């Protein structure tokens, strides 16, 4: 059953009413169909795909050309969800015209509702230029995975006075630049509460506690489908790795024992036709 399209107006109304916004990452058609059916508000096609789907150690190698077909597949599967395309590393840092061109590809080629980019005060001019070019922007502050080399690892942020003030200033700069939403990652809940209390736009948390307008989890983390590393803030809703591994093991065992394929997995030919085939082969000496 189809549902009403989620727009920025829907999300602002939820914030006004204190109704939590639900957000997950999604990278492919079958998963996004289930997310749509479950009524998820926002799907982010994150550059975390580099790690979850491609097995890389960071998000840095991801490119627009790899992201685009995934964003298109998710849009096909989830026409009503608010769709966010994540700007990969170096797709918006080099120059503002390049940022507009790349973000414009998500809007024009994939039908996204919004793009997301990482950074605070440092990217405010880029956010303003994108918004001026009619491209809605979600900011992303706190732990910004594309800065992993500068941060010295995937480390939580805002945990001392200086760092916390920095995150709060980043939120202010991103909102003033025209962002329509902000994602806050891996920051203490007390700091997120301050940010949310001062903002007029939806604030979404990933590992930043409950005091905000919505929650995001990485789909592979919440489904137990990525076993290399699980951040502290993740709640696992199932153990998909175990379910899938057990299915593969059962298949291997069935094929080896001859239990698969069974008669119900086979196509039929009428006996009279089979007899004709055998007679013809005989006649031709084959
Ligand atoms: O790429 C992504 O999925 C993200 C999350 C880490 C927030 O940006």
Short mmCIF file of C-alpha atoms and ligand atoms in Angstrom, two decimals:
data_model
loop_
_atom_site.label_atom_id
_atom_site.label_comp_id
_atom_site.label_asym_id
_atom_site.label_seq_id
_atom_site.Cartn_x
_atom_site.Cartn_y
_atom_site.Cartn_z
CA UNK A 1 0.00 0.00 0.00
CA UNK A 2 1.38 3.41 -0.91
CA UNK A 3 1.68 6.18 1.66
CA UNK A 4 1.84 9.94 1.49
CA UNK A 5 5.12 11.47 0.30
CA UNK A 6 7.36 12.60 3.17
CA UNK A 7 8.53 16.17 2.55
CA UNK A 8 10.46 18.73 4.56
CA UNK A 9 7.05 20.11 5.64
CA UNK A 10 6.16 16.65 7.05
CA UNK A 11 9.43 16.57 8.99
CA UNK A 12 9.05 20.11 10.33
CA UNK A 13 5.49 19.27 11.44
CA UNK A 14 6.79 16.19 13.27
CA UNK A 15 9.36 18.35 15.05
CA UNK A 16 6.64 20.85 16.02
CA UNK A 17 4.43 18.05 17.40
CA UNK A 18 7.33 16.31 19.17
CA UNK A 19 6.79 13.19 17.01
CA UNK A 20 10.14 11.41 16.58
CA UNK A 21 11.53 11.18 13.03
CA UNK A 22 12.81 7.76 11.91
CA UNK A 23 15.84 7.54 9.64
CA UNK A 24 18.00 4.66 8.42
CA UNK A 25 20.63 4.19 5.77
CA UNK A 26 19.69 2.18 2.69
CA UNK A 27 21.76 1.21 -0.31
CA UNK A 28 19.75 -1.23 -2.42
CA UNK A 29 16.30 -1.96 -3.87
CA UNK A 30 15.12 -4.96 -1.78
CA UNK A 31 16.11 -3.43 1.56
CA UNK A 32 14.62 -0.03 0.70
CA UNK A 33 11.31 -1.67 -0.28
CA UNK A 34 11.08 -3.09 3.26
CA UNK A 35 12.08 0.27 4.79
CA UNK A 36 9.33 1.95 2.77
CA UNK A 37 6.79 -0.67 3.84
CA UNK A 38 7.80 -0.20 7.49
CA UNK A 39 7.04 3.53 7.22
CA UNK A 40 10.58 4.88 7.70
CA UNK A 41 10.53 8.68 7.27
CA UNK A 42 14.03 9.28 5.86
CA UNK A 43 16.40 7.00 3.95
CA UNK A 44 20.02 8.13 3.66
CA UNK A 45 22.09 6.54 0.93
CA UNK A 46 25.26 7.08 2.93
CA UNK A 47 28.84 6.89 1.77
CA UNK A 48 29.07 4.34 4.61
CA UNK A 49 28.24 2.01 1.71
CA UNK A 50 32.03 1.99 1.19
CA UNK A 51 32.37 0.01 4.42
CA UNK A 52 29.06 -1.89 4.67
CA UNK A 53 28.74 -3.08 1.06
CA UNK A 54 32.23 -2.73 -0.41
CA UNK A 55 34.29 -3.84 2.60
CA UNK A 56 36.60 -0.80 2.59
CA UNK A 57 38.22 0.52 5.78
CA UNK A 58 36.83 4.06 5.47
CA UNK A 59 34.37 6.08 3.38
CA UNK A 60 37.12 8.04 1.60
CA UNK A 61 37.34 5.98 -1.63
CA UNK A 62 33.64 6.41 -2.47
CA UNK A 63 32.73 8.40 -5.61
CA UNK A 64 29.62 9.98 -7.15
CA UNK A 65 29.65 7.47 -10.00
CA UNK A 66 29.44 4.52 -7.59
CA UNK A 67 26.83 6.24 -5.39
CA UNK A 68 24.41 7.29 -8.14
CA UNK A 69 23.02 3.84 -9.18
CA UNK A 70 22.46 2.98 -5.50
CA UNK A 71 20.56 6.22 -4.87
CA UNK A 72 18.46 5.55 -7.99
CA UNK A 73 17.67 2.00 -6.83
CA UNK A 74 16.57 3.22 -3.39
CA UNK A 75 14.34 5.90 -4.95
CA UNK A 76 12.69 3.24 -7.19
CA UNK A 77 11.99 1.13 -4.10
CA UNK A 78 10.86 3.95 -1.80
CA UNK A 79 9.00 6.67 -3.69
CA UNK A 80 7.41 8.13 -0.54
CA UNK A 81 10.39 8.23 1.82
CA UNK A 82 12.37 11.47 2.16
CA UNK A 83 15.55 10.50 0.30
CA UNK A 84 18.97 11.94 1.17
CA UNK A 85 22.01 11.49 -1.08
CA UNK A 86 25.32 11.60 0.76
CA UNK A 87 28.08 13.65 -0.88
CA UNK A 88 31.23 11.51 -1.02
CA UNK A 89 34.71 12.68 -0.08
CA UNK A 90 36.07 15.37 -2.44
CA UNK A 91 32.75 15.76 -4.27
CA UNK A 92 32.13 19.13 -2.53
CA UNK A 93 35.44 20.19 -0.95
CA UNK A 94 37.36 21.21 -4.09
CA UNK A 95 35.18 24.10 -5.25
CA UNK A 96 31.65 25.43 -4.93
CA UNK A 97 30.82 24.95 -8.65
CA UNK A 98 31.91 21.30 -8.37
CA UNK A 99 29.78 20.87 -5.23
CA UNK A 100 26.73 22.31 -7.02
CA UNK A 101 27.31 20.11 -10.09
CA UNK A 102 27.65 16.93 -8.00
CA UNK A 103 24.75 17.71 -5.65
CA UNK A 104 22.66 18.62 -8.70
CA UNK A 105 23.26 15.11 -10.08
CA UNK A 106 21.57 13.59 -7.02
CA UNK A 107 18.59 15.91 -7.43
CA UNK A 108 18.24 15.56 -11.22
CA UNK A 109 19.38 11.98 -11.87
CA UNK A 110 18.14 10.27 -8.69
CA UNK A 111 15.16 12.29 -7.47
CA UNK A 112 16.60 12.93 -4.01
CA UNK A 113 14.80 15.32 -1.67
CA UNK A 114 18.01 16.61 -0.18
CA UNK A 115 21.78 16.06 -0.11
CA UNK A 116 24.00 15.64 2.96
CA UNK A 117 27.53 16.87 3.48
CA UNK A 118 29.91 16.75 6.43
CA UNK A 119 31.32 19.73 8.31
CA UNK A 120 30.38 22.84 10.26
CA UNK A 121 31.72 26.39 10.01
CA UNK A 122 34.20 25.23 7.36
CA UNK A 123 31.45 24.19 4.89
CA UNK A 124 28.94 26.97 5.64
CA UNK A 125 29.75 28.90 2.40
CA UNK A 126 29.24 25.70 0.38
CA UNK A 127 25.90 25.01 2.08
CA UNK A 128 24.77 28.57 1.34
CA UNK A 129 25.76 28.22 -2.32
CA UNK A 130 23.92 24.90 -2.66
CA UNK A 131 20.77 26.29 -1.05
CA UNK A 132 20.99 29.37 -3.32
CA UNK A 133 21.13 26.90 -6.22
CA UNK A 134 17.81 25.36 -4.98
CA UNK A 135 19.43 22.25 -3.48
CA UNK A 136 18.21 21.36 0.03
CA UNK A 137 21.05 20.42 2.39
CA UNK A 138 21.28 18.28 5.51
CA UNK A 139 24.35 19.15 7.58
CA UNK A 140 26.41 16.54 9.44
CA UNK A 141 28.43 17.57 12.49
CA UNK A 142 30.20 15.97 15.47
CA UNK A 143 32.01 12.85 14.32
CA UNK A 144 32.43 13.35 10.59
CA UNK A 145 33.80 10.08 9.14
CA UNK A 146 35.38 11.77 6.09
CA UNK A 147 37.73 13.58 8.54
CA UNK A 148 38.91 10.28 10.05
CA UNK A 149 42.57 11.10 9.32
CA UNK A 150 42.34 14.52 11.00
CA UNK A 151 40.33 13.16 13.95
CA UNK A 152 42.78 10.29 14.45
CA UNK A 153 40.07 7.62 14.10
CA UNK A 154 36.28 7.26 14.39
CA UNK A 155 36.16 9.13 17.73
CA UNK A 156 33.19 10.62 19.58
CA UNK A 157 33.20 14.43 19.72
CA UNK A 158 32.09 17.24 22.05
CA UNK A 159 33.31 15.50 25.19
CA UNK A 160 35.26 18.43 26.63
CA UNK A 161 34.25 22.08 26.89
CA UNK A 162 36.26 23.23 23.87
CA UNK A 163 35.08 20.45 21.60
CA UNK A 164 31.44 20.76 22.78
CA UNK A 165 31.42 24.52 22.08
CA UNK A 166 32.89 23.75 18.65
CA UNK A 167 30.04 21.35 17.83
CA UNK A 168 27.42 23.87 19.05
CA UNK A 169 29.01 26.61 16.92
CA UNK A 170 29.05 24.25 13.93
CA UNK A 171 25.32 23.59 14.34
CA UNK A 172 24.61 27.33 14.43
CA UNK A 173 26.74 27.99 11.32
CA UNK A 174 25.16 25.15 9.34
CA UNK A 175 21.62 26.31 10.19
CA UNK A 176 22.43 29.95 9.41
CA UNK A 177 23.86 28.86 6.05
CA UNK A 178 20.41 27.49 5.17
CA UNK A 179 20.52 23.76 5.96
CA UNK A 180 17.05 22.22 6.36
CA UNK A 181 18.19 19.54 8.86
CA UNK A 182 21.28 18.59 10.84
CA UNK A 183 22.65 15.16 11.66
CA UNK A 184 24.68 15.06 14.89
CA UNK A 185 27.00 12.07 15.24
CA UNK A 186 28.63 10.59 18.37
CA UNK A 187 28.19 13.54 20.74
CA UNK A 188 27.03 13.44 24.41
CA UNK A 189 23.21 13.80 24.82
CA UNK A 190 23.60 16.96 26.94
CA UNK A 191 25.26 18.73 24.00
CA UNK A 192 22.66 17.45 21.52
CA UNK A 193 19.94 18.79 23.85
CA UNK A 194 21.52 22.27 23.71
CA UNK A 195 21.75 22.10 19.90
CA UNK A 196 18.15 20.92 19.51
CA UNK A 197 16.86 23.53 21.96
CA UNK A 198 18.44 26.35 19.95
CA UNK A 199 17.61 25.06 16.47
CA UNK A 200 14.54 25.79 14.36
CA UNK A 201 15.16 22.83 12.02
CA UNK A 202 15.00 19.06 12.72
CA UNK A 203 18.05 17.69 14.52
CA UNK A 204 18.71 13.98 13.98
CA UNK A 205 20.98 11.88 16.17
CA UNK A 206 23.26 9.01 15.31
CA UNK A 207 24.90 8.11 18.59
CA UNK A 208 24.01 11.52 20.01
CA UNK A 209 21.31 10.49 22.46
CA UNK A 210 17.54 10.95 22.76
CA UNK A 211 17.24 14.76 23.09
CA UNK A 212 16.59 15.59 19.45
CA UNK A 213 13.95 15.26 16.74
CA UNK A 214 14.86 11.87 15.29
CA UNK A 215 17.18 8.89 15.20
CA UNK A 216 19.39 7.38 12.50
CA UNK A 217 21.01 3.95 12.46
CA UNK A 218 23.14 2.32 9.78
CA UNK A 219 21.02 -0.50 8.36
CA UNK A 220 23.82 -3.10 8.46
CA UNK A 221 24.53 -2.29 12.12
CA UNK A 222 20.90 -2.50 13.28
CA UNK A 223 20.28 -5.76 11.40
CA UNK A 224 23.51 -7.39 12.64
CA UNK A 225 24.72 -7.63 9.05
CA UNK A 226 28.19 -6.07 9.49
CA UNK A 227 30.37 -7.96 11.90
CA UNK A 228 33.73 -6.13 11.56
CA UNK A 229 32.86 -3.40 14.08
CA UNK A 230 29.74 -2.25 15.95
CA UNK A 231 29.72 1.23 17.52
CA UNK A 232 28.62 1.59 21.17
CA UNK A 233 25.44 3.46 20.21
CA UNK A 234 23.98 0.72 17.99
CA UNK A 235 20.96 -1.34 19.01
CA UNK A 236 20.83 -4.62 17.07
CA UNK A 237 17.28 -5.57 16.10
CA UNK A 238 18.21 -8.96 14.64
CA UNK A 239 21.21 -11.09 13.78
CA UNK A 240 20.93 -11.21 10.02
CA UNK A 241 24.52 -12.47 9.58
CA UNK A 242 23.61 -15.56 11.58
CA UNK A 243 20.35 -16.14 9.67
CA UNK A 244 22.08 -15.77 6.29
CA UNK A 245 25.06 -17.93 7.28
CA UNK A 246 22.73 -20.69 8.50
CA UNK A 247 20.82 -20.55 5.19
CA UNK A 248 24.06 -20.91 3.18
CA UNK A 249 25.20 -23.80 5.38
CA UNK A 250 21.86 -25.58 4.90
CA UNK A 251 22.09 -25.07 1.13
CA UNK A 252 25.62 -26.51 1.01
CA UNK A 253 24.43 -29.50 3.01
CA UNK A 254 21.31 -30.00 0.80
CA UNK A 255 23.29 -29.87 -2.46
CA UNK A 256 25.91 -32.26 -1.12
CA UNK A 257 23.30 -34.72 0.18
CA UNK A 258 21.04 -34.48 -2.90
CA UNK A 259 18.14 -33.04 -0.87
CA UNK A 260 18.14 -30.08 -3.27
CA UNK A 261 16.78 -29.85 -5.89
CA UNK A 262 13.64 -31.86 -5.06
CA UNK A 263 10.91 -32.72 -7.65
CA UNK A 264 9.00 -29.51 -6.82
CA UNK A 265 11.99 -27.43 -7.98
CA UNK A 266 12.07 -29.08 -11.46
CA UNK A 267 10.30 -28.22 -14.73
CA UNK A 268 8.12 -30.97 -16.30
CA UNK A 269 8.03 -32.50 -19.76
CA UNK A 270 5.13 -34.79 -20.74
CA UNK A 271 6.10 -38.44 -20.89
CA UNK A 272 4.95 -38.74 -24.52
CA UNK A 273 7.24 -35.83 -25.50
CA UNK A 274 10.14 -37.37 -23.66
CA UNK A 275 9.54 -40.64 -25.52
CA UNK A 276 9.59 -38.71 -28.82
CA UNK A 277 12.92 -37.08 -27.87
CA UNK A 278 14.44 -40.46 -26.98
CA UNK A 279 13.11 -42.06 -30.19
CA UNK A 280 14.49 -39.21 -32.31
CA UNK A 281 17.89 -39.43 -30.62
CA UNK A 282 17.85 -43.17 -31.31
CA UNK A 283 16.91 -42.64 -34.94
CA UNK A 284 19.79 -40.15 -35.38
CA UNK A 285 22.18 -42.45 -33.58
CA UNK A 286 22.96 -39.80 -30.99
O1 LIG B 1 27.43 7.59 5.32
C1 LIG B 1 26.66 7.45 6.28
O2 LIG B 1 25.92 6.48 6.40
C2 LIG B 1 26.67 8.51 7.27
C3 LIG B 1 26.38 8.08 8.67
C4 LIG B 1 27.64 7.63 9.31
C5 LIG B 1 25.77 9.13 9.44
O3 LIG B 1 26.99 9.61 7.00
#
